[in-house]
XYZ file of C-alpha atoms in Angstrom:
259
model
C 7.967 0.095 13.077
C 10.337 2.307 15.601
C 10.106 2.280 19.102
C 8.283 5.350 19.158
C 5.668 3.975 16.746
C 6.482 5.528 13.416
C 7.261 3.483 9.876
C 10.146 3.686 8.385
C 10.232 4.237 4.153
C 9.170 0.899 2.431
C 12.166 -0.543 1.759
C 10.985 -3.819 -0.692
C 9.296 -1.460 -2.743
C 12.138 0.552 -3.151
C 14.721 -1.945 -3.807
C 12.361 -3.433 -6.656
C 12.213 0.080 -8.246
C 15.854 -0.081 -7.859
C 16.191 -3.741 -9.687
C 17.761 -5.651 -6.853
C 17.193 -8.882 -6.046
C 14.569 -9.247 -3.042
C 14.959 -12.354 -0.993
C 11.267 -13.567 1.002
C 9.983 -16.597 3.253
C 6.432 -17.826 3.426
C 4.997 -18.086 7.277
C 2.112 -19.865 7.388
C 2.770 -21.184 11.261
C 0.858 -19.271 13.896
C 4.511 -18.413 15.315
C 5.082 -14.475 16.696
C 8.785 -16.704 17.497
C 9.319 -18.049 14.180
C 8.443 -14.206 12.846
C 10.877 -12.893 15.155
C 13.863 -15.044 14.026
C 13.084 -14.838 10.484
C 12.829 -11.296 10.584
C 17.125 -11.271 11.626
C 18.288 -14.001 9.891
C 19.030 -11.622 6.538
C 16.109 -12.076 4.705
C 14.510 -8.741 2.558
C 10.679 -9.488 3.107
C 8.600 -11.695 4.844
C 4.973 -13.008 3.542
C 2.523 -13.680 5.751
C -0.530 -16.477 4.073
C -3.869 -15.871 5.069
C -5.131 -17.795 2.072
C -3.600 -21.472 2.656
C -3.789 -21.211 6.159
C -5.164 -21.023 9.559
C -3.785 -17.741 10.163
C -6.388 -15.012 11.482
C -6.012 -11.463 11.543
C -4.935 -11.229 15.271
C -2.679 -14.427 14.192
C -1.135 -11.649 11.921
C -1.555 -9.263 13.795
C 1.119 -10.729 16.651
C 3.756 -11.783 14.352
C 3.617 -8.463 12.333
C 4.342 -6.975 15.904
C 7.145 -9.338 16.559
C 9.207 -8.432 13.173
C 9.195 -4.429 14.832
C 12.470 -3.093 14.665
C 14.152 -5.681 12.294
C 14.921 -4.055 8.771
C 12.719 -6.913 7.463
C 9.515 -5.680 5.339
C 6.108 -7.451 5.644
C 3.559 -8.728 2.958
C 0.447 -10.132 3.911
C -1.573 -12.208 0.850
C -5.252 -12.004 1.833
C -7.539 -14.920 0.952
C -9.590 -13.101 -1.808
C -9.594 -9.940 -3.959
C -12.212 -8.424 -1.563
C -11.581 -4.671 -0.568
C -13.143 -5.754 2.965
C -10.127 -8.382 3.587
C -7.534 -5.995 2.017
C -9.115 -2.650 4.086
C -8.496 -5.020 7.212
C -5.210 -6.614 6.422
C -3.875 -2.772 5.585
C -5.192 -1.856 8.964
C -2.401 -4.559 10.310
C -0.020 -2.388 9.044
C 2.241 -4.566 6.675
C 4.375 -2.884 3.956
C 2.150 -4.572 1.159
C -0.207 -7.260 0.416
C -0.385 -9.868 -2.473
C -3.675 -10.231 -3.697
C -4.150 -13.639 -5.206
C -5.879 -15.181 -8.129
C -5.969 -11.474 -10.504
C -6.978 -12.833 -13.941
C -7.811 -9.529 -15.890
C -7.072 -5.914 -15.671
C -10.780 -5.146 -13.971
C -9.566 -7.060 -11.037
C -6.449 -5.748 -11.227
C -8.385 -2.651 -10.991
C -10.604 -3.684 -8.231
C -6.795 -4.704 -6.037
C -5.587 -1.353 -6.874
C -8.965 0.847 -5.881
C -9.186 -1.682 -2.295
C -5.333 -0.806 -1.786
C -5.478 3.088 -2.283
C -7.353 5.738 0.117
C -9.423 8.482 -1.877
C -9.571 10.325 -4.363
C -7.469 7.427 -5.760
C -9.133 4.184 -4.613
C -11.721 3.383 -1.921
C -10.046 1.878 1.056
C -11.850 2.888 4.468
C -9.858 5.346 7.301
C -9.434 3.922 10.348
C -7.535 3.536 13.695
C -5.047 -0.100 13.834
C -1.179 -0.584 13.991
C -0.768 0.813 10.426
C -1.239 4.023 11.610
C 0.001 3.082 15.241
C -3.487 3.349 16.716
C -4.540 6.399 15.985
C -0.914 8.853 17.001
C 0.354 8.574 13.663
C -2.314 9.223 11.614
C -1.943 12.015 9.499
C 1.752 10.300 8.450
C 0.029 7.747 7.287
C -2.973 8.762 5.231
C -0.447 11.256 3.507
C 2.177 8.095 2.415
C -0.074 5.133 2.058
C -0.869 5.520 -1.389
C 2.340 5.804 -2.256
C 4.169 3.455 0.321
C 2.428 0.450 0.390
C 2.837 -2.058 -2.019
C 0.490 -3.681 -4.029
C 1.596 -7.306 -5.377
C -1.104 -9.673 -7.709
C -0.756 -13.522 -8.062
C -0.767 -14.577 -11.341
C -1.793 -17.877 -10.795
C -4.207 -19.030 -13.507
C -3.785 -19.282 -17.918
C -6.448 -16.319 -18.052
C -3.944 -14.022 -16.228
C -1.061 -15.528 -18.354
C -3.153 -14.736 -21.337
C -4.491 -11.311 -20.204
C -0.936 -10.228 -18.472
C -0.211 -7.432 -20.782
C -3.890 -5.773 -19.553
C -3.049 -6.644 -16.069
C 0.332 -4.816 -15.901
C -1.281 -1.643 -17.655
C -3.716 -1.016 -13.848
C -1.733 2.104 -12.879
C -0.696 1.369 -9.089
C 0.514 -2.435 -9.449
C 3.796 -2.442 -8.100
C 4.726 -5.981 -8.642
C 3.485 -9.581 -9.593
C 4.061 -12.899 -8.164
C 4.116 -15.846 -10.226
C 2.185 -18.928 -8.264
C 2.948 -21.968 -10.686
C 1.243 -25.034 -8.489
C -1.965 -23.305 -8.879
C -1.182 -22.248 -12.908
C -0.460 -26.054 -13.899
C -3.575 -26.966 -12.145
C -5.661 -24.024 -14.071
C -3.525 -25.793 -17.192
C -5.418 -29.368 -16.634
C -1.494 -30.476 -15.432
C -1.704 -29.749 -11.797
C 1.154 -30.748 -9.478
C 3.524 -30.842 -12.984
C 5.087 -26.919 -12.666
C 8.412 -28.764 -14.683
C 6.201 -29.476 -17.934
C 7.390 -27.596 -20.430
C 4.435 -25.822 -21.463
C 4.132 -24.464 -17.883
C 7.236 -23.279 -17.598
C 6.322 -21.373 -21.248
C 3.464 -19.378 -19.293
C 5.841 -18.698 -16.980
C 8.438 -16.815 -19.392
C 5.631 -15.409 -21.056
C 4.831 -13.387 -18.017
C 8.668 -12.481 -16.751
C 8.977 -11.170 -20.262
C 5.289 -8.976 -20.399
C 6.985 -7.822 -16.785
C 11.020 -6.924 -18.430
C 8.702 -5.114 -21.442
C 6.539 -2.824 -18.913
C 9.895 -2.441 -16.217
C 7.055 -4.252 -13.824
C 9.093 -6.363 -10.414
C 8.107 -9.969 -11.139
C 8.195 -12.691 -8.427
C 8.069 -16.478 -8.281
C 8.224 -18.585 -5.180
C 10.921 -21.410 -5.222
C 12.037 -23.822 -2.847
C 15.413 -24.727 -3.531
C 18.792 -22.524 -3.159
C 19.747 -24.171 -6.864
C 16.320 -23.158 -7.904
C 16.323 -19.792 -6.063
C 19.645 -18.846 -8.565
C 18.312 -20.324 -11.025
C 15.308 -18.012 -10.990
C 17.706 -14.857 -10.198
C 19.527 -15.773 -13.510
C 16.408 -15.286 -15.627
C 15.696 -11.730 -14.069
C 13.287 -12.429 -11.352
C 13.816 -10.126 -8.718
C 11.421 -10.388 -5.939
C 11.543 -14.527 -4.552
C 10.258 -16.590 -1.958
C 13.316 -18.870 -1.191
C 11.687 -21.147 1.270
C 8.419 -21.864 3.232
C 8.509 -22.114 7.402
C 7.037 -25.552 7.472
C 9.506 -26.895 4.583
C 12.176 -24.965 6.632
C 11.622 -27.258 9.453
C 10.676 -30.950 7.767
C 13.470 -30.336 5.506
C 16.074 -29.964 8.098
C 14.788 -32.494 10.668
C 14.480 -34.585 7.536
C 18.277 -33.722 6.906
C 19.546 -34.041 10.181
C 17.903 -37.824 10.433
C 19.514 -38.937 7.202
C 23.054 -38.358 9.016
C 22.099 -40.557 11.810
C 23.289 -43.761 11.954
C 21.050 -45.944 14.263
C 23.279 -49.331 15.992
């Protein structure tokens, strides 16, 4: 957002249309100065966790506020496919939202119908920062359809096995992989290296290069980040704020030599 209040065009979205690579961070830290910094340090998009978290809506809210002006975009994942959590985190005004735990194309469905005013979906109309209180309104209802992006975890074997369904719902834009929570739903939690984890995992990149659908998985290691690039994932969580911080202090205290 501008400083006279207006959006500019949704740039992740665009770039994944495009193919390019989209580089993300994970805040999960009630921080408006951690959203601030990470929104100039370079990265594409930020993601903002409501469901792992103690982050409120006003938590959101603030730090959403503090990336305005950067050429950062925003993603909020709510904490359940519920159009009342997805009408309100929309009403923050983000640039998309991940919906977690989509297992088959009727909740795919259900994402797509909370993301999208009418005649296309059912999402409510009303005044917040998305449509900068109220002065921006009619900008808004006319583009949000369109604009904002609509992301589903696939986080579970069901989704694996149903993913072909899933990327069929007109109006997904993307998917991100969520692997802890897929070797749990695979009676391995914990074990995302085992090989037949890392199979679901293909199996889905390649349902997404067959349907030209963005697919995402979050990593946590530059080597793994590439590594992910190299197989044609394009949009990535490189890093999370908290394993940011533990990981350099961490770092820094290995160099240290104590008399």
């Amino acid at each position: 957002m501008d400083n006279r209040g207006q959006r500019a065009p949704n740039k992740l979205k665009r770039d994944l249309e495009a193919g390019k690579v989209c580089l993300g961070a994970t805040i999960t830290m009630n921080s408006p100065t951690v959203a601030e910094m990470l929104s100039h340090v370079g990265l594409d998009w930020l993601w903002f966790e409501m469901e792992h978290s103690s982050l409120g809506e006003t938590d959101v809210l603030t730090m959403l506020q503090a990336t305005n002006g950067s050429d950062v975009s925003t993603v909020v994942r709510v904490p359940w496919n519920d159009k009342t959590m997805i009408k309100r985190a929309l009403d923050l005004g983000p640039d998309g939202i991940i919906v977690p735990l989509v297992n088959s194309r009727e909740e795919a469905e259900h994402a797509v119908r909370a993301m999208k005013y009418p005649p296309v979906g059912e999402r409510g109309a009303g005044l917040g920062r998305a449509q900068c209180y109220g002065m921006h309104m009619g900008e808004y209802l006319e583009s949000a359809n369109q604009e904002v992006t609509t992301i589903l975890m696939i986080e579970h074997i069901h989704a694996v096995q149903n993913i072909e369904e899933i990327l069929a719902v007109q109006g997904v834009d993307s998917v991100m992989i969520g692997a802890l929570d897929l070797s749990g739903s695979m009676g391995m939690l914990g074990n995302t290296g085992d090989p037949k984890v890392e199979a679901a995992v293909q199996k889905v990149l390649a349902a997404c290069k067959k349907r030209k659908v963005p697919c995402g998985i979050i990593t946590v290691a530059p080597e793994q980040t590439n590594e992910r690039i190299a197989q044609g994932f394009t949009n990535l969580i490189m890093g999370i704020d908290v394993l940011f911080l533990h990981g350099a202090a961490r770092a820094a205290l290995g160099q240290i030599k104590k008399p």
